[in-house]
C-alpha positions as YAML, in Angstrom:
chain: A
units: angstrom
residues:
- id: 1
  name: MET
  ca: [44.44, 22.04, 139.19]
- id: 2
  name: LYS
  ca: [48.06, 23.07, 138.62]
- id: 3
  name: TYR
  ca: [50.84, 21.16, 136.89]
- id: 4
  name: SER
  ca: [54.42, 21.07, 138.15]
- id: 5
  name: ILE
  ca: [57.81, 19.90, 136.84]
- id: 6
  name: LYS
  ca: [60.44, 19.72, 139.58]
- id: 7
  name: SER
  ca: [63.35, 18.65, 137.37]
- id: 8
  name: ILE
  ca: [65.53, 21.54, 136.22]
- id: 9
  name: THR
  ca: [66.71, 19.61, 133.15]
- id: 10
  name: LYS
  ca: [63.19, 18.77, 131.99]
- id: 11
  name: SER
  ca: [61.96, 22.25, 132.83]
- id: 12
  name: ARG
  ca: [64.73, 23.69, 130.68]
- id: 13
  name: ALA
  ca: [63.71, 21.38, 127.81]
- id: 14
  name: VAL
  ca: [60.14, 22.67, 128.02]
- id: 15
  name: ILE
  ca: [61.37, 26.27, 128.05]
- id: 16
  name: ILE
  ca: [63.48, 25.75, 124.92]
- id: 17
  name: VAL
  ca: [60.74, 23.94, 123.00]
- id: 18
  name: LEU
  ca: [58.09, 26.55, 123.86]
- id: 19
  name: TRP
  ca: [60.54, 29.30, 122.85]
- id: 20
  name: LEU
  ca: [60.96, 27.61, 119.46]
- id: 21
  name: VAL
  ca: [57.21, 27.10, 119.13]
- id: 22
  name: TYR
  ca: [56.50, 30.78, 119.72]
- id: 23
  name: ALA
  ca: [59.31, 31.88, 117.39]
- id: 24
  name: SER
  ca: [57.89, 29.62, 114.68]
- id: 25
  name: ALA
  ca: [54.44, 31.12, 115.26]
- id: 26
  name: TYR
  ca: [55.88, 34.59, 114.63]
- id: 27
  name: PHE
  ca: [57.68, 33.21, 111.60]
- id: 28
  name: GLY
  ca: [54.35, 31.99, 110.25]
- id: 29
  name: ARG
  ca: [52.35, 35.11, 111.04]
- id: 30
  name: THR
  ca: [54.98, 37.35, 109.43]
- id: 31
  name: CYS
  ca: [54.77, 35.36, 106.18]
- id: 32
  name: TYR
  ca: [51.70, 37.34, 105.14]
- id: 33
  name: SER
  ca: [53.36, 40.72, 105.69]
- id: 34
  name: ALA
  ca: [56.44, 39.58, 103.80]
- id: 35
  name: ALA
  ca: [54.32, 38.34, 100.89]
- id: 36
  name: ILE
  ca: [52.11, 41.44, 100.52]
- id: 37
  name: ALA
  ca: [54.33, 43.19, 97.96]
- id: 38
  name: SER
  ca: [54.41, 40.09, 95.76]
- id: 39
  name: ILE
  ca: [50.62, 39.58, 96.05]
- id: 40
  name: VAL
  ca: [49.90, 43.19, 95.09]
- id: 41
  name: GLY
  ca: [52.53, 42.98, 92.35]
- id: 42
  name: ASN
  ca: [50.52, 40.23, 90.66]
- id: 43
  name: GLY
  ca: [47.78, 42.82, 90.05]
- id: 44
  name: ILE
  ca: [44.94, 40.64, 91.35]
- id: 45
  name: TYR
  ca: [44.33, 42.59, 94.56]
- id: 46
  name: ASP
  ca: [45.13, 46.14, 95.59]
- id: 47
  name: LYS
  ca: [46.39, 47.35, 98.99]
- id: 48
  name: ALA
  ca: [42.89, 47.93, 100.32]
- id: 49
  name: ASP
  ca: [41.86, 44.37, 99.48]
- id: 50
  name: ILE
  ca: [44.99, 42.93, 101.02]
- id: 51
  name: GLY
  ca: [44.39, 45.00, 104.16]
- id: 52
  name: ILE
  ca: [41.14, 43.12, 104.77]
- id: 53
  name: VAL
  ca: [43.06, 39.86, 105.22]
- id: 54
  name: GLY
  ca: [45.52, 41.43, 107.68]
- id: 55
  name: THR
  ca: [42.68, 43.02, 109.63]
- id: 56
  name: ALA
  ca: [40.90, 39.65, 109.84]
- id: 57
  name: PHE
  ca: [43.97, 38.21, 111.57]
- id: 58
  name: PHE
  ca: [44.25, 40.99, 114.16]
- id: 59
  name: VAL
  ca: [40.52, 41.04, 114.94]
- id: 60
  name: CYS
  ca: [40.38, 37.25, 115.39]
- id: 61
  name: TYR
  ca: [43.65, 37.19, 117.30]
- id: 62
  name: GLY
  ca: [42.49, 39.93, 119.69]
- id: 63
  name: ALA
  ca: [39.11, 38.31, 120.32]
- id: 64
  name: GLY
  ca: [40.71, 34.90, 120.63]
- id: 65
  name: GLN
  ca: [43.10, 36.17, 123.29]
- id: 66
  name: ILE
  ca: [40.24, 36.76, 125.74]
- id: 67
  name: ILE
  ca: [38.44, 33.48, 125.02]
- id: 68
  name: ASN
  ca: [41.55, 31.31, 124.90]
- id: 69
  name: GLY
  ca: [43.13, 33.15, 127.81]
- id: 70
  name: ILE
  ca: [40.22, 32.23, 130.09]
- id: 71
  name: LEU
  ca: [40.11, 28.73, 128.61]
- id: 72
  name: GLY
  ca: [43.84, 28.36, 129.23]
- id: 73
  name: ASP
  ca: [43.27, 28.37, 132.99]
- id: 74
  name: ARG
  ca: [40.71, 25.58, 132.75]
- id: 75
  name: VAL
  ca: [42.29, 23.01, 130.44]
- id: 76
  name: ASN
  ca: [45.67, 21.34, 130.10]
- id: 77
  name: PRO
  ca: [47.96, 24.13, 128.78]
- id: 78
  name: PHE
  ca: [50.27, 21.64, 127.04]
- id: 79
  name: LEU
  ca: [47.40, 20.23, 124.96]
- id: 80
  name: MET
  ca: [46.19, 23.74, 124.17]
- id: 81
  name: VAL
  ca: [49.61, 24.77, 122.83]
- id: 82
  name: LEU
  ca: [49.78, 21.63, 120.68]
- id: 83
  name: CYS
  ca: [46.31, 22.22, 119.26]
- id: 84
  name: GLY
  ca: [47.08, 25.87, 118.50]
- id: 85
  name: VAL
  ca: [50.44, 25.32, 116.82]
- id: 86
  name: PHE
  ca: [49.25, 22.38, 114.69]
- id: 87
  name: SER
  ca: [46.13, 24.22, 113.47]
- id: 88
  name: SER
  ca: [48.15, 27.37, 112.76]
- id: 89
  name: GLY
  ca: [50.55, 25.37, 110.60]
- id: 90
  name: ILE
  ca: [47.67, 23.88, 108.60]
- id: 91
  name: CYS
  ca: [46.11, 27.33, 108.06]
- id: 92
  name: CYS
  ca: [49.42, 28.73, 106.88]
- id: 93
  name: ILE
  ca: [49.98, 25.95, 104.31]
- id: 94
  name: SER
  ca: [46.34, 26.22, 103.17]
- id: 95
  name: MET
  ca: [46.92, 29.87, 102.26]
- id: 96
  name: ALA
  ca: [49.04, 28.64, 99.36]
- id: 97
  name: ALA
  ca: [45.94, 27.08, 97.81]
- id: 98
  name: ALA
  ca: [43.65, 30.09, 98.43]
- id: 99
  name: ASP
  ca: [42.85, 31.98, 95.21]
- id: 100
  name: HIS
  ca: [39.92, 34.03, 96.48]
- id: 101
  name: LEU
  ca: [40.12, 37.03, 98.82]
- id: 102
  name: GLY
  ca: [37.28, 35.76, 101.00]
- id: 103
  name: VAL
  ca: [38.95, 32.39, 101.46]
- id: 104
  name: MET
  ca: [42.25, 34.10, 102.32]
- id: 105
  name: ALA
  ca: [40.49, 36.28, 104.93]
- id: 106
  name: VAL
  ca: [38.77, 33.24, 106.51]
- id: 107
  name: LEU
  ca: [41.98, 31.20, 106.61]
- id: 108
  name: TRP
  ca: [44.12, 34.01, 107.99]
- id: 109
  name: GLY
  ca: [41.43, 34.95, 110.50]
- id: 110
  name: ALA
  ca: [41.33, 31.31, 111.62]
- id: 111
  name: ASN
  ca: [45.12, 31.45, 111.92]
- id: 112
  name: GLY
  ca: [44.65, 34.41, 114.25]
- id: 113
  name: VAL
  ca: [42.31, 32.36, 116.44]
- id: 114
  name: PHE
  ca: [44.69, 29.40, 116.59]
- id: 115
  name: GLN
  ca: [47.74, 31.57, 117.28]
- id: 116
  name: SER
  ca: [45.84, 33.18, 120.15]
- id: 117
  name: MET
  ca: [45.90, 29.72, 121.77]
- id: 118
  name: LEU
  ca: [49.67, 29.93, 122.30]
- id: 119
  name: TRP
  ca: [50.80, 32.87, 124.43]
- id: 120
  name: SER
  ca: [48.46, 32.64, 127.42]
- id: 121
  name: PRO
  ca: [48.87, 28.89, 128.12]
- id: 122
  name: LEU
  ca: [52.60, 29.24, 127.38]
- id: 123
  name: LEU
  ca: [52.86, 31.93, 130.04]
- id: 124
  name: ARG
  ca: [50.84, 29.77, 132.42]
- id: 125
  name: ILE
  ca: [53.34, 26.93, 131.94]
- id: 126
  name: TYR
  ca: [56.25, 29.30, 132.54]
- id: 127
  name: SER
  ca: [54.71, 30.80, 135.69]
- id: 128
  name: GLU
  ca: [53.14, 27.70, 137.28]
- id: 129
  name: THR
  ca: [54.77, 24.55, 135.94]
- id: 130
  name: ILE
  ca: [58.51, 24.82, 135.36]
- id: 131
  name: ASN
  ca: [61.11, 24.77, 138.12]
- id: 132
  name: GLU
  ca: [60.98, 27.87, 140.31]
- id: 133
  name: LYS
  ca: [64.64, 28.76, 139.66]
- id: 134
  name: LEU
  ca: [64.06, 29.11, 135.91]
- id: 135
  name: LYS
  ca: [60.85, 31.16, 135.85]
- id: 136
  name: LYS
  ca: [62.18, 34.72, 135.70]
- id: 137
  name: GLY
  ca: [64.78, 33.94, 133.06]
- id: 138
  name: ALA
  ca: [62.22, 32.07, 130.94]
- id: 139
  name: VAL
  ca: [59.74, 34.97, 130.99]
- id: 140
  name: LEU
  ca: [62.51, 37.43, 130.09]
- id: 141
  name: ASN
  ca: [64.09, 35.37, 127.31]
- id: 142
  name: ILE
  ca: [60.81, 34.61, 125.54]
- id: 143
  name: ALA
  ca: [60.98, 38.24, 124.36]
- id: 144
  name: LEU
  ca: [63.74, 37.23, 121.95]
- id: 145
  name: SER
  ca: [61.47, 34.75, 120.15]
- id: 146
  name: LEU
  ca: [59.49, 37.60, 118.56]
- id: 147
  name: PRO
  ca: [62.33, 39.35, 116.69]
- id: 148
  name: VAL
  ca: [64.07, 36.08, 115.85]
- id: 149
  name: GLY
  ca: [60.91, 34.68, 114.24]
- id: 150
  name: THR
  ca: [60.17, 37.97, 112.49]
- id: 151
  name: VAL
  ca: [63.66, 38.54, 111.08]
- id: 152
  name: LEU
  ca: [64.08, 34.93, 109.93]
- id: 153
  name: SER
  ca: [60.70, 35.16, 108.23]
- id: 154
  name: TYR
  ca: [61.56, 38.33, 106.30]
- id: 155
  name: LEU
  ca: [64.96, 37.02, 105.24]
- id: 156
  name: THR
  ca: [63.62, 33.60, 104.24]
- id: 157
  name: CYS
  ca: [60.60, 35.02, 102.46]
- id: 158
  name: THR
  ca: [62.74, 37.48, 100.49]
- id: 159
  name: PHE
  ca: [64.90, 34.58, 99.31]
- id: 160
  name: ILE
  ca: [61.85, 32.45, 98.38]
- id: 161
  name: ILE
  ca: [59.94, 35.18, 96.52]
- id: 162
  name: ASP
  ca: [62.98, 35.94, 94.36]
- id: 163
  name: ARG
  ca: [62.92, 32.35, 93.13]
- id: 164
  name: TYR
  ca: [59.34, 31.14, 93.45]
- id: 165
  name: THR
  ca: [55.84, 32.59, 93.91]
- id: 166
  name: TYR
  ca: [54.46, 34.09, 97.09]
- id: 167
  name: LYS
  ca: [52.54, 30.84, 97.69]
- id: 168
  name: ALA
  ca: [55.80, 29.09, 98.51]
- id: 169
  name: VAL
  ca: [56.18, 31.55, 101.41]
- id: 170
  name: PHE
  ca: [53.10, 30.13, 103.12]
- id: 171
  name: ILE
  ca: [54.20, 26.55, 102.51]
- id: 172
  name: CYS
  ca: [57.56, 27.38, 104.10]
- id: 173
  name: GLY
  ca: [55.95, 29.12, 107.08]
- id: 174
  name: GLY
  ca: [53.49, 26.31, 107.70]
- id: 175
  name: THR
  ca: [56.23, 23.70, 107.41]
- id: 176
  name: VAL
  ca: [58.37, 25.49, 110.00]
- id: 177
  name: ILE
  ca: [55.41, 25.65, 112.40]
- id: 178
  name: LEU
  ca: [54.60, 21.95, 111.94]
- id: 179
  name: MET
  ca: [58.25, 21.04, 112.53]
- id: 180
  name: MET
  ca: [58.05, 22.80, 115.89]
- id: 181
  name: PHE
  ca: [54.76, 21.01, 116.56]
- id: 182
  name: ALA
  ca: [56.60, 17.71, 116.07]
- id: 183
  name: ALA
  ca: [59.38, 18.88, 118.41]
- id: 184
  name: ALA
  ca: [56.79, 19.82, 121.05]
- id: 185
  name: ILE
  ca: [55.06, 16.42, 120.73]
- id: 186
  name: ILE
  ca: [58.37, 14.63, 121.32]
- id: 187
  name: CYS
  ca: [59.35, 16.87, 124.26]
- id: 188
  name: PHE
  ca: [55.98, 16.68, 126.00]
- id: 189
  name: SER
  ca: [55.86, 12.91, 125.53]
- id: 190
  name: VAL
  ca: [59.29, 12.52, 127.15]
- id: 191
  name: ILE
  ca: [58.54, 14.73, 130.16]
- id: 192
  name: ARG
  ca: [54.89, 13.63, 130.54]
- id: 193
  name: LYS
  ca: [55.58, 11.30, 133.47]
- id: 194
  name: SER
  ca: [57.48, 14.10, 135.26]
- id: 195
  name: ILE
  ca: [54.44, 16.39, 135.22]
- id: 196
  name: VAL
  ca: [52.57, 16.10, 138.49]
- id: 197
  name: LYS
  ca: [49.25, 17.63, 139.48]
- id: 198
  name: VAL
  ca: [49.27, 19.82, 142.57]
- id: 199
  name: ARG
  ca: [46.54, 21.60, 144.46]
- id: 200
  name: LYS
  ca: [45.98, 25.28, 143.78]
- id: 201
  name: THR
  ca: [47.74, 27.51, 146.26]
- id: 202
  name: LEU
  ca: [45.87, 29.95, 148.43]
- id: 203
  name: PRO
  ca: [45.94, 33.65, 147.50]
- id: 204
  name: ALA
  ca: [48.41, 35.99, 149.10]
- id: 205
  name: GLU
  ca: [47.96, 36.45, 152.84]
- id: 206
  name: HIS
  ca: [47.92, 40.24, 152.66]
- id: 207
  name: LEU
  ca: [44.79, 40.10, 150.48]
- id: 208
  name: LEU
  ca: [43.05, 37.52, 152.66]
- id: 209
  name: ASN
  ca: [43.63, 39.79, 155.64]
- id: 210
  name: SER
  ca: [41.91, 42.64, 153.81]
- id: 211
  name: GLY
  ca: [38.60, 40.89, 154.42]
- id: 212
  name: LYS
  ca: [37.96, 40.00, 150.77]
- id: 213
  name: GLN
  ca: [37.91, 36.23, 150.85]
- id: 214
  name: LYS
  ca: [36.64, 35.63, 147.31]
- id: 215
  name: THR
  ca: [39.38, 35.10, 144.75]
- id: 216
  name: GLY
  ca: [37.44, 34.62, 141.51]
- id: 217
  name: LEU
  ca: [38.78, 36.17, 138.31]
- id: 218
  name: TRP
  ca: [36.79, 39.41, 138.46]
- id: 219
  name: THR
  ca: [37.40, 39.84, 142.18]
- id: 220
  name: VAL
  ca: [41.14, 39.58, 141.54]
- id: 221
  name: VAL
  ca: [40.81, 41.99, 138.61]
- id: 222
  name: GLY
  ca: [39.25, 44.55, 140.96]
- id: 223
  name: LEU
  ca: [41.81, 44.04, 143.73]
- id: 224
  name: SER
  ca: [44.77, 44.41, 141.38]
- id: 225
  name: GLY
  ca: [43.59, 47.54, 139.57]
- id: 226
  name: LEU
  ca: [43.73, 45.68, 136.25]
- id: 227
  name: MET
  ca: [41.07, 47.90, 134.65]
- id: 228
  name: LEU
  ca: [43.48, 50.83, 134.86]
- id: 229
  name: ILE
  ca: [46.36, 48.68, 133.57]
- id: 230
  name: LEU
  ca: [44.31, 47.92, 130.44]
- id: 231
  name: VAL
  ca: [44.86, 51.51, 129.26]
- id: 232
  name: PRO
  ca: [48.69, 51.28, 129.19]
- id: 233
  name: SER
  ca: [48.30, 47.85, 127.59]
- id: 234
  name: PHE
  ca: [46.17, 49.29, 124.78]
- id: 235
  name: LEU
  ca: [48.37, 52.36, 124.27]
- id: 236
  name: HIS
  ca: [51.70, 50.55, 124.30]
- id: 237
  name: GLY
  ca: [50.31, 48.00, 121.81]
- id: 238
  name: MET
  ca: [49.23, 50.83, 119.55]
- id: 239
  name: MET
  ca: [52.71, 52.38, 119.62]
- id: 240
  name: ARG
  ca: [54.70, 49.13, 119.72]
- id: 241
  name: ASP
  ca: [53.45, 47.74, 116.43]
- id: 242
  name: GLY
  ca: [52.22, 51.00, 114.93]
- id: 243
  name: ILE
  ca: [55.58, 52.74, 115.09]
- id: 244
  name: THR
  ca: [57.50, 49.65, 113.98]
- id: 245
  name: ASN
  ca: [55.19, 49.07, 111.01]
- id: 246
  name: TRP
  ca: [55.18, 52.67, 109.84]
- id: 247
  name: VAL
  ca: [58.82, 53.64, 110.44]
- id: 248
  name: PRO
  ca: [60.07, 52.55, 106.97]
- id: 249
  name: THR
  ca: [57.27, 54.52, 105.26]
- id: 250
  name: MET
  ca: [57.84, 57.54, 107.48]
- id: 251
  name: ILE
  ca: [61.58, 57.59, 106.76]
- id: 252
  name: SER
  ca: [61.01, 57.05, 103.05]
- id: 253
  name: GLU
  ca: [58.43, 59.82, 102.68]
- id: 254
  name: SER
  ca: [60.19, 62.34, 104.93]
- id: 255
  name: TYR
  ca: [63.77, 61.79, 103.74]
- id: 256
  name: GLY
  ca: [63.44, 60.08, 100.35]
- id: 257
  name: VAL
  ca: [65.76, 57.27, 101.38]
- id: 258
  name: SER
  ca: [66.24, 54.20, 99.21]
- id: 259
  name: ALA
  ca: [63.98, 51.17, 99.33]
- id: 260
  name: SER
  ca: [66.94, 49.10, 100.54]
- id: 261
  name: LEU
  ca: [67.31, 51.25, 103.67]
- id: 262
  name: SER
  ca: [63.57, 50.94, 104.33]
- id: 263
  name: THR
  ca: [63.88, 47.18, 104.05]
- id: 264
  name: PHE
  ca: [66.88, 47.20, 106.36]
- id: 265
  name: LEU
  ca: [64.85, 49.09, 108.96]
- id: 266
  name: THR
  ca: [62.05, 46.55, 108.68]
- id: 267
  name: VAL
  ca: [64.52, 43.81, 109.59]
- id: 268
  name: ALA
  ca: [66.80, 45.68, 112.01]
- id: 269
  name: LEU
  ca: [64.21, 47.34, 114.23]
- id: 270
  name: PRO
  ca: [62.74, 44.08, 115.62]
- id: 271
  name: VAL
  ca: [66.26, 43.02, 116.62]
- id: 272
  name: PHE
  ca: [66.92, 46.32, 118.38]
- id: 273
  name: ASN
  ca: [63.49, 46.24, 120.02]
- id: 274
  name: ALA
  ca: [64.13, 42.87, 121.64]
- id: 275
  name: PHE
  ca: [66.78, 44.35, 123.90]
- id: 276
  name: GLY
  ca: [64.23, 46.72, 125.42]
- id: 277
  name: ALA
  ca: [63.20, 43.94, 127.81]
- id: 278
  name: TYR
  ca: [66.81, 43.40, 128.89]
- id: 279
  name: ALA
  ca: [67.55, 47.13, 129.18]
- id: 280
  name: VAL
  ca: [64.61, 47.73, 131.53]
- id: 281
  name: THR
  ca: [65.54, 44.86, 133.87]
- id: 282
  name: PRO
  ca: [67.96, 46.90, 136.08]
- id: 283
  name: LEU
  ca: [65.28, 49.58, 136.52]
- id: 284
  name: TYR
  ca: [62.73, 46.87, 137.30]
- id: 285
  name: LYS
  ca: [64.98, 45.53, 140.07]
- id: 286
  name: LYS
  ca: [65.63, 49.04, 141.40]
- id: 287
  name: CYS
  ca: [61.87, 49.59, 141.61]
- id: 288
  name: ARG
  ca: [61.66, 46.48, 143.81]
- id: 289
  name: GLU
  ca: [60.13, 44.50, 140.93]
- id: 290
  name: ASN
  ca: [57.05, 46.71, 140.81]
- id: 291
  name: GLU
  ca: [55.82, 46.39, 137.23]
- id: 292
  name: MET
  ca: [53.56, 49.45, 137.11]
- id: 293
  name: LYS
  ca: [56.03, 51.83, 138.74]
- id: 294
  name: THR
  ca: [58.68, 50.65, 136.29]
- id: 295
  name: ALA
  ca: [56.22, 51.01, 133.39]
- id: 296
  name: GLY
  ca: [55.38, 54.58, 134.43]
- id: 297
  name: ILE
  ca: [59.06, 55.56, 134.47]
- id: 298
  name: THR
  ca: [59.74, 53.77, 131.17]
- id: 299
  name: ALA
  ca: [56.83, 55.49, 129.40]
- id: 300
  name: ALA
  ca: [58.00, 58.86, 130.73]
- id: 301
  name: ALA
  ca: [61.55, 58.17, 129.51]
- id: 302
  name: ALA
  ca: [60.20, 57.29, 126.04]
- id: 303
  name: LEU
  ca: [58.88, 60.84, 125.76]
- id: 304
  name: VAL
  ca: [62.45, 62.16, 125.41]
- id: 305
  name: PRO
  ca: [63.21, 60.66, 121.97]
- id: 306
  name: MET
  ca: [59.64, 61.39, 120.82]
- id: 307
  name: LEU
  ca: [59.90, 65.06, 121.81]
- id: 308
  name: LEU
  ca: [63.26, 65.30, 120.05]
- id: 309
  name: LEU
  ca: [61.63, 63.87, 116.92]
- id: 310
  name: LEU
  ca: [59.02, 66.62, 117.13]
- id: 311
  name: PHE
  ca: [61.34, 69.58, 117.69]
- id: 312
  name: ILE
  ca: [64.67, 68.90, 115.98]
- id: 313
  name: GLY
  ca: [63.29, 69.27, 112.47]
- id: 314
  name: LYS
  ca: [65.34, 68.03, 109.52]
- id: 315
  name: ALA
  ca: [68.09, 66.19, 111.36]
- id: 316
  name: PRO
  ca: [70.32, 63.60, 109.67]
- id: 317
  name: VAL
  ca: [68.29, 60.51, 108.84]
- id: 318
  name: TYR
  ca: [70.47, 58.23, 110.95]
- id: 319
  name: LEU
  ca: [69.77, 60.34, 114.04]
- id: 320
  name: ILE
  ca: [66.05, 60.03, 113.32]
- id: 321
  name: VAL
  ca: [66.44, 56.27, 113.03]
- id: 322
  name: ILE
  ca: [68.22, 56.12, 116.40]
- id: 323
  name: LEU
  ca: [65.46, 58.17, 118.07]
- id: 324
  name: LEU
  ca: [62.78, 55.94, 116.54]
- id: 325
  name: ALA
  ca: [64.68, 52.83, 117.63]
- id: 326
  name: LEU
  ca: [64.89, 54.14, 121.21]
- id: 327
  name: THR
  ca: [61.14, 54.82, 121.13]
- id: 328
  name: THR
  ca: [60.20, 51.35, 119.88]
- id: 329
  name: ALA
  ca: [62.65, 49.67, 122.26]
- id: 330
  name: SER
  ca: [60.86, 51.48, 125.12]
- id: 331
  name: MET
  ca: [57.56, 50.09, 123.87]
- id: 332
  name: TYR
  ca: [58.97, 46.57, 123.92]
- id: 333
  name: ALA
  ca: [60.21, 47.18, 127.45]
- id: 334
  name: LEU
  ca: [56.62, 48.07, 128.35]
- id: 335
  name: ASN
  ca: [55.48, 44.94, 126.54]
- id: 336
  name: TYR
  ca: [57.74, 42.82, 128.75]
- id: 337
  name: LEU
  ca: [56.44, 44.49, 131.91]
- id: 338
  name: ILE
  ca: [52.72, 44.51, 131.07]
- id: 339
  name: ILE
  ca: [52.22, 41.47, 128.84]
- id: 340
  name: SER
  ca: [54.85, 39.13, 130.31]
- id: 341
  name: ARG
  ca: [55.49, 40.11, 133.94]
- id: 342
  name: VAL
  ca: [52.06, 41.32, 135.12]
- id: 343
  name: PRO
  ca: [50.16, 38.07, 134.34]
- id: 344
  name: VAL
  ca: [52.77, 36.01, 136.21]
- id: 345
  name: ARG
  ca: [51.73, 37.86, 139.38]
- id: 346
  name: PHE
  ca: [48.38, 36.08, 139.16]
- id: 347
  name: SER
  ca: [49.78, 32.55, 139.28]
- id: 348
  name: SER
  ca: [48.75, 32.19, 142.96]
- id: 349
  name: TYR
  ca: [45.16, 32.70, 141.85]
- id: 350
  name: SER
  ca: [45.41, 30.23, 138.94]
- id: 351
  name: CYS
  ca: [44.36, 32.88, 136.44]
- id: 352
  name: THR
  ca: [47.66, 33.74, 134.74]
- id: 353
  name: SER
  ca: [46.31, 32.66, 131.34]
- id: 354
  name: SER
  ca: [43.07, 34.66, 131.73]
- id: 355
  name: ILE
  ca: [44.88, 37.85, 132.74]
- id: 356
  name: SER
  ca: [47.39, 37.36, 129.93]
- id: 357
  name: GLY
  ca: [44.57, 36.99, 127.41]
- id: 358
  name: ILE
  ca: [42.79, 40.13, 128.62]
- id: 359
  name: LEU
  ca: [45.93, 42.28, 128.55]
- id: 360
  name: ASN
  ca: [47.14, 40.90, 125.22]
- id: 361
  name: SER
  ca: [43.72, 41.48, 123.67]
- id: 362
  name: ALA
  ca: [43.84, 45.15, 124.70]
- id: 363
  name: ALA
  ca: [47.33, 45.46, 123.20]
- id: 364
  name: TYR
  ca: [46.24, 43.98, 119.87]
- id: 365
  name: ILE
  ca: [43.18, 46.21, 119.70]
- id: 366
  name: GLY
  ca: [45.70, 49.04, 119.95]
- id: 367
  name: CYS
  ca: [47.73, 47.42, 117.20]
- id: 368
  name: ALA
  ca: [44.67, 47.13, 114.94]
- id: 369
  name: VAL
  ca: [43.90, 50.82, 115.50]
- id: 370
  name: SER
  ca: [47.45, 51.82, 114.56]
- id: 371
  name: VAL
  ca: [47.58, 49.74, 111.35]
- id: 372
  name: TYR
  ca: [45.19, 52.13, 109.61]
- id: 373
  name: GLY
  ca: [45.05, 55.03, 112.07]
- id: 374
  name: PHE
  ca: [48.64, 56.19, 111.76]
- id: 375
  name: GLY
  ca: [48.56, 55.87, 107.99]
- id: 376
  name: ALA
  ca: [45.31, 57.83, 107.70]
- id: 377
  name: VAL
  ca: [46.53, 60.62, 109.98]
- id: 378
  name: SER
  ca: [49.86, 60.91, 108.14]
- id: 379
  name: GLN
  ca: [48.06, 61.14, 104.82]
- id: 380
  name: LYS
  ca: [45.73, 63.93, 105.97]
- id: 381
  name: ALA
  ca: [47.87, 65.87, 108.44]
- id: 382
  name: GLY
  ca: [51.47, 64.69, 107.95]
- id: 383
  name: TRP
  ca: [53.90, 62.76, 110.13]
- id: 384
  name: THR
  ca: [54.22, 65.59, 112.66]
- id: 385
  name: ALA
  ca: [50.60, 64.97, 113.67]
- id: 386
  name: VAL
  ca: [51.40, 61.27, 114.09]
- id: 387
  name: ILE
  ca: [54.34, 62.08, 116.39]
- id: 388
  name: ILE
  ca: [52.04, 64.28, 118.49]
- id: 389
  name: ILE
  ca: [49.69, 61.28, 118.85]
- id: 390
  name: TRP
  ca: [52.67, 59.16, 119.96]
- id: 391
  name: ILE
  ca: [53.63, 61.75, 122.58]
- id: 392
  name: THR
  ca: [50.04, 62.00, 123.86]
- id: 393
  name: ALA
  ca: [49.84, 58.20, 124.10]
- id: 394
  name: GLY
  ca: [53.17, 58.14, 125.95]
- id: 395
  name: VAL
  ca: [51.94, 60.68, 128.50]
- id: 396
  name: LEU
  ca: [48.69, 58.78, 129.06]
- id: 397
  name: THR
  ca: [50.57, 55.48, 129.41]
- id: 398
  name: SER
  ca: [52.75, 56.96, 132.14]
- id: 399
  name: VAL
  ca: [49.81, 58.61, 133.92]
- id: 400
  name: PHE
  ca: [47.69, 55.44, 133.99]
- id: 401
  name: ALA
  ca: [50.65, 53.25, 134.96]
- id: 402
  name: PHE
  ca: [51.38, 55.46, 137.98]
- id: 403
  name: GLY
  ca: [47.64, 55.79, 138.64]
- id: 404
  name: SER
  ca: [47.26, 52.01, 138.93]
- id: 405
  name: ASN
  ca: [50.27, 51.70, 141.22]
- id: 406
  name: LYS
  ca: [48.43, 52.22, 144.52]
- id: 407
  name: LYS
  ca: [46.27, 49.12, 144.08]
- id: 408
  name: TRP
  ca: [49.08, 47.23, 142.37]
- id: 409
  name: ARG
  ca: [51.49, 47.78, 145.27]
- id: 410
  name: LYS
  ca: [48.92, 46.36, 147.68]
- id: 411
  name: PHE
  ca: [48.17, 43.46, 145.34]
- id: 412
  name: ILE
  ca: [51.82, 42.36, 145.04]
- id: 413
  name: GLY
  ca: [52.43, 42.90, 148.74]
- id: 414
  name: GLU
  ca: [54.97, 45.72, 148.41]
- id: 415
  name: LYS
  ca: [55.61, 47.45, 151.70]
...
């Protein structure tokens, strides 16, 4: 069963509240990263110990994406978002009381599970429920919630740690999340009577005419070429978060820049990255809104700054920063196409949430690989070897995106 809100005003209210909910979720999840230096500084745990807690989050988040993605197509997505955001807020606040590494890992892993209950049902609401005129803008603008939540978290956490202990960071993060939970409760209560149940629509006529009448999840996966799309999803996730996370260290070790510049990059890059989704929109329209063709071109274009990084040698540090920013912005453009736009195409089959969960899980597996992989490679073979891995991943992303395009064109009905 689908849910629908015809009112533009009430649809817009839902869009705004869900945007704030997802931004608050990123605020909360970034609290741990922002608090790491303070935790290690206390001398209780070293970097390896602290890494276990971060890994627990990514593993649980990635696994949860598949489970909660499929579940998100079978239960009320509004209730699922409320459950996820409330539980995430409780986990975040509970971290302030955790004094044992094992307890921290369990709590932060649980936070990963609960946060995985947000994106897929949120995207289902955006693609199936809100007024048709607002859908494309809502899916595009949600990209801004990531950098806004991340930047606000780093700035707020820096202010808090200077005056209090790192535990206050988790209390702040959890409080912000619970405030957005309260806002969502109020919004959903107000618009509840405007939500109507509608029958599921039939799949696209061009697929019915192909003779394949079944439209179950795995049938649709086969028809769309999603198995090939999983490769670009994994690779772009690996580069998206891997490059962003390691850029400050790379700049610091290669150029000996100050810690303040490294911190600035940590805050500034997410802001720059957010505009990747907006920058790729004209190309997306020119490609007749074909996500995989656009992704193939975008991944190929990202090779230019990466190749320049490999061959220009000791260029001025600010030029290197610009090239890295262009690379990461391209990855966020791919994120918009693959993680946001592709699942929306499955709304006619009532499996937007499931597809979103599958693709997002692949992306976060890539992220988990990059957290330690890029650091290990740089330590043994240097940053040049890491850049070569980036270039190889960029080539493969483009190849698989174009390779999936034949089935994808048929699936979306492109003539």
